[in-house]
Short mmCIF file of C-alpha atoms and ligand atoms in Angstrom, two decimals:
data_model
loop_
_atom_site.label_atom_id
_atom_site.label_comp_id
_atom_site.label_asym_id
_atom_site.label_seq_id
_atom_site.Cartn_x
_atom_site.Cartn_y
_atom_site.Cartn_z
CA UNK A 1 36.25 -139.05 29.00
CA UNK A 2 37.61 -135.57 28.58
CA UNK A 3 37.08 -135.94 24.87
CA UNK A 4 33.44 -136.95 25.31
CA UNK A 5 32.87 -133.96 27.60
CA UNK A 6 34.42 -131.84 24.94
CA UNK A 7 32.00 -133.18 22.29
CA UNK A 8 29.00 -132.70 24.55
CA UNK A 9 30.10 -129.17 25.35
CA UNK A 10 30.54 -128.46 21.65
CA UNK A 11 27.03 -129.75 20.93
CA UNK A 12 25.63 -127.56 23.67
CA UNK A 13 27.43 -124.56 22.24
CA UNK A 14 26.32 -125.32 18.72
CA UNK A 15 22.79 -125.54 19.94
CA UNK A 16 23.11 -122.22 21.73
CA UNK A 17 24.56 -120.59 18.63
CA UNK A 18 21.71 -121.79 16.46
CA UNK A 19 19.29 -120.31 18.92
CA UNK A 20 21.09 -116.96 18.85
CA UNK A 21 21.29 -116.93 15.03
CA UNK A 22 17.55 -117.36 14.95
CA UNK A 23 16.77 -114.54 17.35
CA UNK A 24 18.86 -111.93 15.57
CA UNK A 25 17.14 -108.58 15.06
CA UNK A 26 16.57 -107.42 11.51
CA UNK A 27 18.89 -104.47 11.17
CA UNK A 28 22.02 -104.40 13.26
CA UNK A 29 22.70 -101.21 15.15
CA UNK A 30 25.66 -100.91 17.34
CA UNK A 31 25.63 -99.13 20.66
CA UNK A 32 28.14 -101.80 21.79
CA UNK A 33 31.45 -100.65 23.29
CA UNK A 34 33.98 -103.49 22.90
CA UNK A 35 37.59 -102.47 23.02
CA UNK A 36 40.86 -104.23 22.37
CA UNK A 37 41.24 -105.84 25.81
CA UNK A 38 37.73 -107.29 25.58
CA UNK A 39 38.38 -109.03 22.24
CA UNK A 40 41.92 -110.50 22.47
CA UNK A 41 41.99 -114.20 23.37
CA UNK A 42 40.61 -117.47 21.95
CA UNK A 43 37.40 -117.48 19.90
CA UNK A 44 35.30 -120.29 18.50
CA UNK A 45 33.32 -119.36 15.40
CA UNK A 46 30.25 -121.49 14.60
CA UNK A 47 29.67 -121.40 10.87
CA UNK A 48 26.75 -122.40 8.65
CA UNK A 49 27.38 -124.43 5.42
CA UNK A 50 29.54 -122.58 2.93
CA UNK A 51 28.02 -121.77 -0.43
CA UNK A 52 28.45 -119.36 -3.31
CA UNK A 53 25.65 -116.97 -2.38
CA UNK A 54 27.01 -113.54 -1.68
CA UNK A 55 23.51 -112.20 -0.99
CA UNK A 56 23.35 -114.38 2.16
CA UNK A 57 21.28 -112.53 4.74
CA UNK A 58 23.17 -113.40 7.91
CA UNK A 59 21.09 -111.04 10.03
CA UNK A 60 18.05 -113.25 9.36
CA UNK A 61 19.83 -116.58 8.92
CA UNK A 62 17.89 -119.71 9.72
CA UNK A 63 20.52 -122.33 8.99
CA UNK A 64 22.27 -124.41 11.63
CA UNK A 65 25.96 -124.11 12.33
CA UNK A 66 27.97 -127.08 10.92
CA UNK A 67 31.57 -125.88 11.12
CA UNK A 68 33.69 -124.87 14.05
CA UNK A 69 36.72 -122.65 13.63
CA UNK A 70 38.95 -121.91 16.52
CA UNK A 71 41.08 -118.75 16.42
CA UNK A 72 43.45 -116.99 18.73
CA UNK A 73 43.46 -113.19 18.50
CA UNK A 74 46.82 -111.92 19.76
CA UNK A 75 48.27 -108.46 20.33
CA UNK A 76 48.41 -106.31 18.34
CA UNK A 77 46.94 -107.83 15.15
CA UNK A 78 48.04 -111.49 14.85
CA UNK A 79 45.37 -114.18 14.38
CA UNK A 80 46.29 -117.93 14.60
CA UNK A 81 43.90 -120.73 13.63
CA UNK A 82 43.63 -124.27 15.09
CA UNK A 83 46.15 -125.51 12.49
CA UNK A 84 48.74 -122.91 13.40
CA UNK A 85 48.24 -120.71 10.31
CA UNK A 86 48.98 -117.09 11.09
CA UNK A 87 46.88 -114.25 9.74
CA UNK A 88 45.78 -110.84 10.99
CA UNK A 89 42.82 -109.13 12.56
CA UNK A 90 41.57 -105.69 13.47
CA UNK A 91 38.98 -104.09 15.66
CA UNK A 92 36.51 -101.85 13.81
CA UNK A 93 36.40 -98.92 16.20
CA UNK A 94 34.54 -100.48 19.16
CA UNK A 95 31.86 -102.11 17.02
CA UNK A 96 33.20 -105.49 16.02
CA UNK A 97 36.21 -107.12 14.40
CA UNK A 98 37.47 -108.62 11.20
CA UNK A 99 39.84 -111.61 10.93
CA UNK A 100 41.75 -112.85 7.90
CA UNK A 101 43.46 -116.25 8.25
CA UNK A 102 44.07 -119.27 6.07
CA UNK A 103 42.51 -117.48 3.02
CA UNK A 104 39.22 -116.72 4.78
CA UNK A 105 37.79 -113.49 6.12
CA UNK A 106 35.40 -113.31 9.10
CA UNK A 107 33.54 -110.18 10.14
CA UNK A 108 30.90 -109.61 12.82
CA UNK A 109 29.63 -106.87 15.10
CA UNK A 110 29.89 -107.45 18.86
CA UNK A 111 26.72 -108.50 20.67
CA UNK A 112 24.73 -106.17 22.86
CA UNK A 113 21.32 -105.59 24.44
CA UNK A 114 19.64 -102.30 24.98
CA UNK A 115 16.87 -101.33 27.32
CA UNK A 116 16.04 -97.61 27.20
CA UNK A 117 19.29 -95.78 27.79
CA UNK A 118 21.03 -98.76 29.37
CA UNK A 119 23.36 -100.67 27.01
CA UNK A 120 24.85 -104.07 27.82
CA UNK A 121 27.83 -104.96 25.64
CA UNK A 122 28.38 -108.74 25.44
CA UNK A 123 31.94 -108.49 24.20
CA UNK A 124 32.49 -112.26 24.50
CA UNK A 125 29.92 -112.90 21.79
CA UNK A 126 29.24 -111.62 18.27
CA UNK A 127 26.02 -111.01 16.41
CA UNK A 128 25.62 -113.17 13.34
CA UNK A 129 28.43 -112.20 10.95
CA UNK A 130 29.66 -113.07 7.50
CA UNK A 131 32.61 -115.19 6.39
CA UNK A 132 33.93 -115.89 2.93
CA UNK A 133 37.24 -116.80 1.25
CA UNK A 134 39.59 -114.05 0.19
CA UNK A 135 38.28 -114.35 -3.41
CA UNK A 136 34.67 -113.70 -2.13
CA UNK A 137 33.33 -116.95 -3.56
CA UNK A 138 32.23 -119.23 -0.76
CA UNK A 139 30.03 -117.54 1.82
CA UNK A 140 28.70 -118.57 5.27
CA UNK A 141 27.19 -116.98 8.35
CA UNK A 142 28.80 -117.45 11.69
CA UNK A 143 28.56 -116.55 15.31
CA UNK A 144 31.61 -116.14 17.55
CA UNK A 145 32.07 -116.97 21.22
CA UNK A 146 35.06 -116.02 23.35
CA UNK A 147 36.43 -119.01 25.27
CA UNK A 148 36.72 -116.86 28.40
CA UNK A 149 33.27 -115.81 29.39
CA UNK A 150 33.16 -112.19 30.42
CA UNK A 151 30.67 -110.18 32.41
CA UNK A 152 28.70 -107.80 30.17
CA UNK A 153 29.96 -104.22 30.15
CA UNK A 154 27.31 -101.69 31.09
CA UNK A 155 27.11 -98.11 29.99
CA UNK A 156 24.28 -95.72 29.54
CA UNK A 157 23.65 -94.03 26.26
CA UNK A 158 22.32 -90.53 26.67
CA UNK A 159 18.95 -90.72 25.06
CA UNK A 160 18.04 -88.06 27.56
CA UNK A 161 19.02 -85.10 25.42
CA UNK A 162 16.09 -83.34 23.92
CA UNK A 163 16.62 -83.21 20.18
CA UNK A 164 13.30 -81.58 19.58
CA UNK A 165 13.30 -77.92 18.65
CA UNK A 166 15.34 -75.99 16.13
CA UNK A 167 18.86 -74.65 16.00
CA UNK A 168 19.45 -70.95 16.58
CA UNK A 169 23.06 -69.78 16.37
CA UNK A 170 24.48 -68.00 19.37
CA UNK A 171 26.29 -64.76 18.54
CA UNK A 172 27.98 -64.74 21.93
CA UNK A 173 29.49 -68.19 21.26
CA UNK A 174 30.71 -67.15 17.76
CA UNK A 175 32.21 -63.91 19.02
CA UNK A 176 34.02 -65.67 21.80
CA UNK A 177 35.53 -68.27 19.43
CA UNK A 178 36.82 -65.40 17.26
CA UNK A 179 38.17 -63.49 20.27
CA UNK A 180 39.95 -66.39 21.94
CA UNK A 181 42.25 -67.43 19.08
CA UNK A 182 43.28 -66.43 15.57
CA UNK A 183 43.92 -69.73 13.82
CA UNK A 184 40.40 -70.00 12.45
CA UNK A 185 37.26 -67.91 12.14
CA UNK A 186 33.70 -68.78 13.11
CA UNK A 187 30.48 -67.51 11.63
CA UNK A 188 26.74 -68.17 11.72
CA UNK A 189 25.35 -70.12 8.81
CA UNK A 190 21.93 -68.82 7.84
CA UNK A 191 21.06 -72.14 6.18
CA UNK A 192 21.55 -74.00 9.47
CA UNK A 193 19.22 -71.70 11.33
CA UNK A 194 15.86 -73.31 11.73
CA UNK A 195 17.15 -76.86 11.11
CA UNK A 196 16.01 -79.37 13.74
CA UNK A 197 18.63 -80.55 16.24
CA UNK A 198 17.96 -84.06 15.07
CA UNK A 199 18.87 -83.23 11.46
CA UNK A 200 22.02 -81.40 12.61
CA UNK A 201 23.00 -84.49 14.55
CA UNK A 202 22.64 -86.55 11.32
CA UNK A 203 24.88 -84.08 9.49
CA UNK A 204 27.67 -84.65 12.01
CA UNK A 205 27.75 -88.44 11.77
CA UNK A 206 24.41 -89.82 12.79
CA UNK A 207 22.76 -91.11 15.93
CA UNK A 208 24.82 -94.32 15.93
CA UNK A 209 28.12 -92.57 15.58
CA UNK A 210 28.51 -91.37 19.15
CA UNK A 211 32.03 -91.26 20.53
CA UNK A 212 32.99 -93.92 23.06
CA UNK A 213 36.79 -93.92 23.29
CA UNK A 214 39.75 -93.78 20.98
CA UNK A 215 43.20 -95.39 20.97
CA UNK A 216 46.16 -93.03 21.26
CA UNK A 217 48.01 -92.52 17.99
CA UNK A 218 50.72 -95.09 17.30
CA UNK A 219 54.39 -94.27 17.68
CA UNK A 220 56.34 -93.65 14.45
CA UNK A 221 59.01 -96.22 13.63
CA UNK A 222 62.48 -94.89 12.59
CA UNK A 223 61.99 -96.57 9.16
CA UNK A 224 58.69 -94.73 8.50
CA UNK A 225 60.14 -91.49 9.77
CA UNK A 226 63.01 -91.80 7.24
CA UNK A 227 60.58 -92.55 4.38
CA UNK A 228 58.41 -89.60 5.34
CA UNK A 229 61.42 -87.27 5.20
CA UNK A 230 61.38 -87.60 1.43
CA UNK A 231 57.81 -86.29 1.15
CA UNK A 232 57.11 -82.83 -0.14
CA UNK A 233 56.38 -80.07 2.46
CA UNK A 234 52.92 -79.64 1.08
CA UNK A 235 50.49 -81.62 -0.99
CA UNK A 236 47.03 -80.99 -2.42
CA UNK A 237 45.22 -83.51 -4.66
CA UNK A 238 43.04 -80.61 -5.93
CA UNK A 239 46.09 -79.27 -7.73
CA UNK A 240 48.98 -81.62 -8.49
CA UNK A 241 50.94 -79.92 -11.31
CA UNK A 242 47.71 -78.19 -12.32
CA UNK A 243 45.54 -81.31 -12.31
CA UNK A 244 42.53 -81.75 -9.94
CA UNK A 245 41.93 -85.34 -8.73
CA UNK A 246 39.11 -84.41 -6.32
CA UNK A 247 35.51 -84.40 -7.60
CA UNK A 248 33.18 -81.53 -6.54
CA UNK A 249 32.06 -81.22 -2.91
CA UNK A 250 28.69 -82.92 -2.31
CA UNK A 251 25.93 -82.43 0.23
CA UNK A 252 24.70 -85.31 2.39
CA UNK A 253 21.68 -83.34 3.68
CA UNK A 254 19.90 -84.50 6.80
CA UNK A 255 21.05 -88.12 6.63
CA UNK A 256 23.87 -89.58 8.75
CA UNK A 257 25.61 -90.81 5.61
CA UNK A 258 28.93 -88.99 5.93
CA UNK A 259 30.70 -92.36 6.08
CA UNK A 260 29.28 -93.18 2.61
CA UNK A 261 30.36 -89.82 1.10
CA UNK A 262 33.79 -90.17 2.67
CA UNK A 263 34.16 -93.76 1.44
CA UNK A 264 32.97 -93.11 -2.10
CA UNK A 265 35.00 -89.86 -2.28
CA UNK A 266 38.08 -91.97 -1.62
CA UNK A 267 37.15 -94.42 -4.38
CA UNK A 268 36.41 -91.65 -6.83
CA UNK A 269 39.68 -89.82 -6.22
CA UNK A 270 41.85 -92.94 -6.06
CA UNK A 271 40.46 -94.11 -9.42
CA UNK A 272 41.36 -90.72 -10.88
CA UNK A 273 44.86 -91.04 -9.44
CA UNK A 274 45.26 -94.62 -10.74
CA UNK A 275 44.18 -93.67 -14.28
CA UNK A 276 45.89 -90.27 -14.69
CA UNK A 277 42.49 -88.59 -14.29
CA UNK A 278 40.88 -90.55 -17.16
CA UNK A 279 38.28 -92.47 -15.14
CA UNK A 280 36.01 -89.85 -13.62
CA UNK A 281 32.97 -91.37 -11.91
CA UNK A 282 30.64 -90.33 -9.12
CA UNK A 283 29.46 -93.24 -6.98
CA UNK A 284 26.05 -93.66 -5.34
CA UNK A 285 25.84 -93.02 -1.58
CA UNK A 286 22.17 -94.04 -1.79
CA UNK A 287 23.20 -97.59 -2.65
CA UNK A 288 25.24 -97.64 0.54
CA UNK A 289 22.45 -96.08 2.65
CA UNK A 290 19.74 -98.45 1.33
CA UNK A 291 21.58 -101.64 0.53
CA UNK A 292 24.64 -102.17 2.80
CA UNK A 293 24.05 -104.49 5.75
CA UNK A 294 27.51 -103.48 7.02
CA UNK A 295 26.27 -100.00 8.00
CA UNK A 296 23.23 -98.33 9.51
CA UNK A 297 21.76 -96.25 6.65
CA UNK A 298 21.07 -92.67 7.68
CA UNK A 299 22.00 -93.42 11.26
CA UNK A 300 25.72 -93.90 10.68
CA UNK A 301 28.44 -96.35 9.66
CA UNK A 302 32.15 -96.77 9.20
CA UNK A 303 34.34 -96.19 6.10
CA UNK A 304 36.28 -99.39 6.77
CA UNK A 305 33.10 -101.40 6.25
CA UNK A 306 31.96 -99.38 3.21
CA UNK A 307 34.94 -98.19 1.10
CA UNK A 308 36.60 -101.41 2.26
CA UNK A 309 34.35 -104.35 2.94
CA UNK A 310 31.18 -103.46 1.09
CA UNK A 311 33.12 -102.31 -2.00
CA UNK A 312 35.11 -105.57 -1.95
CA UNK A 313 32.23 -107.94 -1.23
CA UNK A 314 29.45 -106.32 -3.30
CA UNK A 315 30.95 -103.43 -5.26
CA UNK A 316 29.58 -99.89 -5.56
CA UNK A 317 27.41 -98.40 -8.33
CA UNK A 318 27.41 -95.03 -10.15
CA UNK A 319 25.29 -92.13 -8.89
CA UNK A 320 23.18 -92.29 -12.11
CA UNK A 321 22.29 -95.92 -11.25
CA UNK A 322 20.81 -95.01 -7.89
CA UNK A 323 20.44 -91.25 -7.38
CA UNK A 324 20.72 -89.82 -3.87
CA UNK A 325 17.53 -89.14 -1.93
CA UNK A 326 19.18 -88.84 1.54
CA UNK A 327 16.55 -91.09 3.13
CA UNK A 328 16.41 -94.63 4.42
CA UNK A 329 14.57 -96.89 1.99
CA UNK A 330 14.48 -100.48 0.87
CA UNK A 331 17.24 -101.36 -1.49
CA UNK A 332 16.31 -100.93 -5.11
CA UNK A 333 19.60 -100.64 -7.01
CA UNK A 334 19.09 -101.89 -10.55
CA UNK A 335 20.74 -105.27 -11.04
CA UNK A 336 22.06 -104.35 -14.46
CA UNK A 337 24.24 -101.48 -13.19
CA UNK A 338 27.97 -102.03 -13.41
CA UNK A 339 29.83 -102.41 -10.14
CA UNK A 340 33.27 -101.24 -9.04
CA UNK A 341 35.28 -103.24 -6.53
CA UNK A 342 38.31 -102.75 -4.32
CA UNK A 343 41.20 -105.22 -4.31
CA UNK A 344 42.61 -104.26 -0.90
CA UNK A 345 41.51 -102.30 2.16
CA UNK A 346 42.96 -101.65 5.56
CA UNK A 347 43.35 -99.20 8.42
CA UNK A 348 46.44 -97.12 7.78
CA UNK A 349 49.24 -98.92 9.66
CA UNK A 350 47.53 -102.30 9.14
CA UNK A 351 44.94 -102.33 11.98
CA UNK A 352 42.87 -100.01 14.11
CA UNK A 353 45.27 -98.38 16.59
CA UNK A 354 48.33 -98.35 14.25
CA UNK A 355 47.69 -94.97 12.55
CA UNK A 356 49.86 -91.85 12.72
CA UNK A 357 50.58 -88.67 10.84
CA UNK A 358 53.61 -89.97 8.89
CA UNK A 359 51.84 -93.12 7.65
CA UNK A 360 48.86 -90.97 6.56
CA UNK A 361 51.08 -88.61 4.58
CA UNK A 362 52.88 -91.53 2.91
CA UNK A 363 49.61 -93.23 1.85
CA UNK A 364 48.06 -89.91 0.77
CA UNK A 365 50.89 -88.87 -1.51
CA UNK A 366 51.53 -92.31 -2.91
CA UNK A 367 48.00 -93.53 -3.63
CA UNK A 368 45.50 -90.71 -3.17
CA UNK A 369 42.95 -89.31 -0.69
CA UNK A 370 42.12 -91.22 2.51
CA UNK A 371 38.94 -91.68 4.57
CA UNK A 372 39.44 -90.15 8.00
CA UNK A 373 37.07 -89.51 10.92
CA UNK A 374 37.19 -87.05 13.80
CA UNK A 375 35.16 -85.91 16.79
CA UNK A 376 32.78 -83.10 16.01
CA UNK A 377 32.50 -80.57 18.87
CA UNK A 378 29.87 -77.79 18.81
CA UNK A 379 32.29 -75.08 17.62
CA UNK A 380 33.08 -76.98 14.40
CA UNK A 381 29.62 -76.24 13.00
CA UNK A 382 30.58 -72.54 12.88
CA UNK A 383 33.88 -73.04 11.05
CA UNK A 384 34.28 -70.50 8.24
CA UNK A 385 37.98 -70.77 7.40
CA UNK A 386 41.51 -71.12 8.78
CA UNK A 387 43.18 -74.00 10.62
CA UNK A 388 40.60 -75.58 12.95
CA UNK A 389 41.38 -76.72 16.48
CA UNK A 390 38.92 -77.30 19.23
CA UNK A 391 38.02 -74.19 21.24
CA UNK A 392 34.71 -75.12 22.75
CA UNK A 393 36.01 -76.41 26.08
CA UNK A 394 36.31 -72.75 26.91
CA UNK A 395 32.77 -71.96 25.91
CA UNK A 396 30.58 -74.35 27.90
CA UNK A 397 29.45 -71.68 30.28
CA UNK A 398 27.96 -69.56 27.47
CA UNK A 399 25.50 -72.05 26.10
CA UNK A 400 23.23 -73.35 28.85
CA UNK A 401 20.81 -75.34 26.75
CA UNK A 402 22.92 -77.44 24.42
CA UNK A 403 21.45 -80.63 22.91
CA UNK A 404 24.74 -81.23 21.16
CA UNK A 405 26.04 -84.81 21.11
CA UNK A 406 29.69 -85.58 20.47
CA UNK A 407 29.84 -87.63 17.27
CA UNK A 408 32.20 -89.32 14.92
CA UNK A 409 32.19 -87.63 11.51
CA UNK A 410 33.75 -89.21 8.42
CA UNK A 411 35.38 -87.00 5.81
CA UNK A 412 38.07 -87.16 3.08
CA UNK A 413 41.73 -86.18 3.53
CA UNK A 414 43.05 -84.59 0.33
CA UNK A 415 46.25 -82.77 1.30
CA UNK A 416 48.50 -81.11 3.90
CA UNK A 417 50.62 -78.01 4.36
CA UNK A 418 51.92 -75.42 6.81
CA UNK A 419 50.40 -71.96 7.36
CA UNK A 420 52.90 -69.36 6.15
CA UNK A 421 52.15 -66.90 8.96
CA UNK A 422 51.29 -68.93 12.01
CA UNK A 423 53.61 -71.85 11.04
CA UNK A 424 50.81 -74.17 12.04
CA UNK A 425 50.81 -77.58 10.27
CA UNK A 426 47.44 -78.59 8.81
CA UNK A 427 45.50 -81.22 6.91
CA UNK A 428 43.25 -80.27 4.01
CA UNK A 429 39.93 -82.11 4.26
CA UNK A 430 36.84 -82.43 2.03
CA UNK A 431 33.52 -82.29 3.91
CA UNK A 432 30.10 -83.29 2.62
CA UNK A 433 28.03 -80.27 3.71
CA UNK A 434 27.92 -78.53 0.31
CA UNK A 435 30.13 -75.68 -0.94
CA UNK A 436 28.43 -73.00 1.22
CA UNK A 437 30.20 -74.30 4.31
CA UNK A 438 33.83 -73.68 5.32
CA UNK A 439 36.46 -73.01 2.62
CA UNK A 440 34.25 -73.83 -0.39
CA UNK A 441 33.20 -77.07 1.29
CA UNK A 442 36.72 -77.97 2.52
CA UNK A 443 38.34 -77.30 5.88
CA UNK A 444 41.80 -77.31 7.34
CA UNK A 445 42.55 -78.79 10.75
CA UNK A 446 45.70 -78.98 12.91
CA UNK A 447 48.14 -81.71 11.87
CA UNK A 448 50.53 -83.79 13.99
CA UNK A 449 48.65 -83.56 17.29
CA UNK A 450 45.75 -85.98 16.63
CA UNK A 451 43.33 -83.04 16.78
CA UNK A 452 39.88 -84.38 17.62
CA UNK A 453 41.14 -87.90 16.77
CA UNK A 454 41.76 -87.12 13.08
CA UNK A 455 44.99 -89.18 13.08
CA UNK A 456 43.44 -92.27 14.75
CA UNK A 457 41.26 -94.06 12.21
CA UNK A 458 42.35 -93.42 8.58
CA UNK A 459 41.35 -96.05 5.98
CA UNK A 460 43.11 -96.75 2.70
CA UNK A 461 41.83 -98.87 -0.21
CA UNK A 462 42.94 -99.96 -3.64
CA UNK A 463 40.04 -99.68 -6.11
CA UNK A 464 40.10 -101.69 -9.35
CA UNK A 465 39.68 -99.34 -12.39
C1 LIG B 1 14.04 -102.35 31.19
O1 LIG B 1 14.24 -101.39 32.18
C2 LIG B 1 13.09 -101.12 33.00
C3 LIG B 1 13.37 -99.89 33.90
O2 LIG B 1 14.73 -99.88 34.27
C4 LIG B 1 12.70 -102.37 33.76
O3 LIG B 1 11.54 -102.15 34.52
C5 LIG B 1 12.42 -103.49 32.77
O4 LIG B 1 12.19 -104.71 33.42
C6 LIG B 1 13.61 -103.66 31.82
N1 LIG B 1 13.28 -104.62 30.77
C7 LIG B 1 13.98 -105.66 30.48
C8 LIG B 1 13.49 -106.52 29.34
O5 LIG B 1 15.01 -105.94 31.07
C1 LIG B 2 34.08 -98.01 26.45
O1 LIG B 2 35.07 -98.92 26.98
C2 LIG B 2 36.30 -98.33 27.31
C3 LIG B 2 37.26 -99.40 27.75
O2 LIG B 2 36.70 -100.37 28.52
C4 LIG B 2 36.09 -97.29 28.44
O3 LIG B 2 37.30 -96.60 28.73
C5 LIG B 2 35.05 -96.26 27.93
O4 LIG B 2 34.76 -95.38 28.98
C6 LIG B 2 33.78 -96.97 27.50
N1 LIG B 2 32.85 -95.98 26.97
C7 LIG B 2 31.59 -95.89 27.40
C8 LIG B 2 30.74 -94.87 26.78
O5 LIG B 2 31.19 -96.60 28.28
C1 LIG B 3 47.98 -74.93 -9.12
O1 LIG B 3 49.19 -74.66 -8.42
C2 LIG B 3 50.10 -73.89 -9.18
C3 LIG B 3 51.42 -73.84 -8.44
O2 LIG B 3 51.24 -73.58 -7.07
C4 LIG B 3 49.50 -72.53 -9.43
O3 LIG B 3 50.37 -71.69 -10.17
C5 LIG B 3 48.17 -72.67 -10.16
O4 LIG B 3 47.50 -71.42 -10.32
C6 LIG B 3 47.26 -73.66 -9.42
N1 LIG B 3 46.12 -73.98 -10.27
C7 LIG B 3 44.89 -73.89 -9.84
C8 LIG B 3 43.78 -74.27 -10.79
O5 LIG B 3 44.59 -73.49 -8.71
#
């Protein structure tokens, strides 16, 4: 009897999942806010037939689910399937999760609904996602349901801020940054003057990259601390024994594609490192903006899903193949272009929430630059040089009308050191705002204190030369 009920329930669920797969919206965007506590527990994934088609469009899938996979997601990163096989999983910020178990990888964004500024996160369900074996041969679409139904989480997304109008720098703000501290200097950038607030928002990460919450940095194990003790006091991939492994600074323009520049910058540099600087390519961020269904074009995205997942599943192409326009468009990458893939990708530490300074230094020195992200506060736009730390909490009173939105900006970590005078530890980071910004397009930021979250979400990958 119980068994029959089980079968009926499963049919009902399969039916419901088919319905949801059909009503999926065309392009996923992700105002959802699903955190660790929301996702742990038992999931059932309803999967469509598996086939060899890697171009499978799961966001518009019309096939019925035929497979059921049951998985337990345990703390902090252990996944166990219905046969008892153990694998691993990670959250991707607060957007969704990826599970690897029994030689198969499952990824989906969490489900949500949005009405005006009100967002409902359905953290016990996923949007239609993709699954394939670890060799990326057999593909399927799936939808996940948490066994414990949860009430939707509600938050409001501030659409209220008026992004109309143009940016005018505030001399009072700049002077007060420079007066309050002497770690870094601020200045007005004439090329920013007159830009629309909306385009400035895209420069900092994009509309979909707003900050929700971050995990605290992970404690350092005694083993990792001992390993890190052997690292040099300073490191800079722009000059390792006179050799530069970091291609020129680029300019993303008014497109929220920082995550693509950060991701491809990591692949470019790591390929140079892996080939003693023989393989020097520039990859195409336009291919990511226009063709990746794992990110949101000019509205934002995450390096884990680009440098990692997109590069493993579909590969990236050279800049010449698909030159950058900095605008959303339909995908038109030439089929004949060669593609470069990654063999491995992961959050530093193994999963989102396991990152810390020592692990970042170890990965950086051993394998090359890392994709990192941090919170952009208003004062950062004025950075001209020095070791950045956030000062703007002191400045709120100065700027009454401020359409600034806190965003998540992805950049490339290339080195670290300690300031000779102030003794401040810093990271050296490559930005994608051209060479006219900061220290010839780079900046330094405080190290060891998770300044603006910079030690919370580093991604490392192994590209295949
Ligand atoms: C969206 O919100 C508005 C105002 O709060 C409400 O009147 C409307 O019914 C809502 N629409 C849906 C589809 O829930
Ligand atoms: C997102 O969820 C976390 C944990 O439930 C919460 O602390 C945070 O405030 C939420 N963020 C928003 C914008 O609602
Ligand atoms: C690289 O570093 C070495 C040692 O610090 C220095 O002598 C040299 O001038 C640097 N090269 C460049 C191109 O900056």
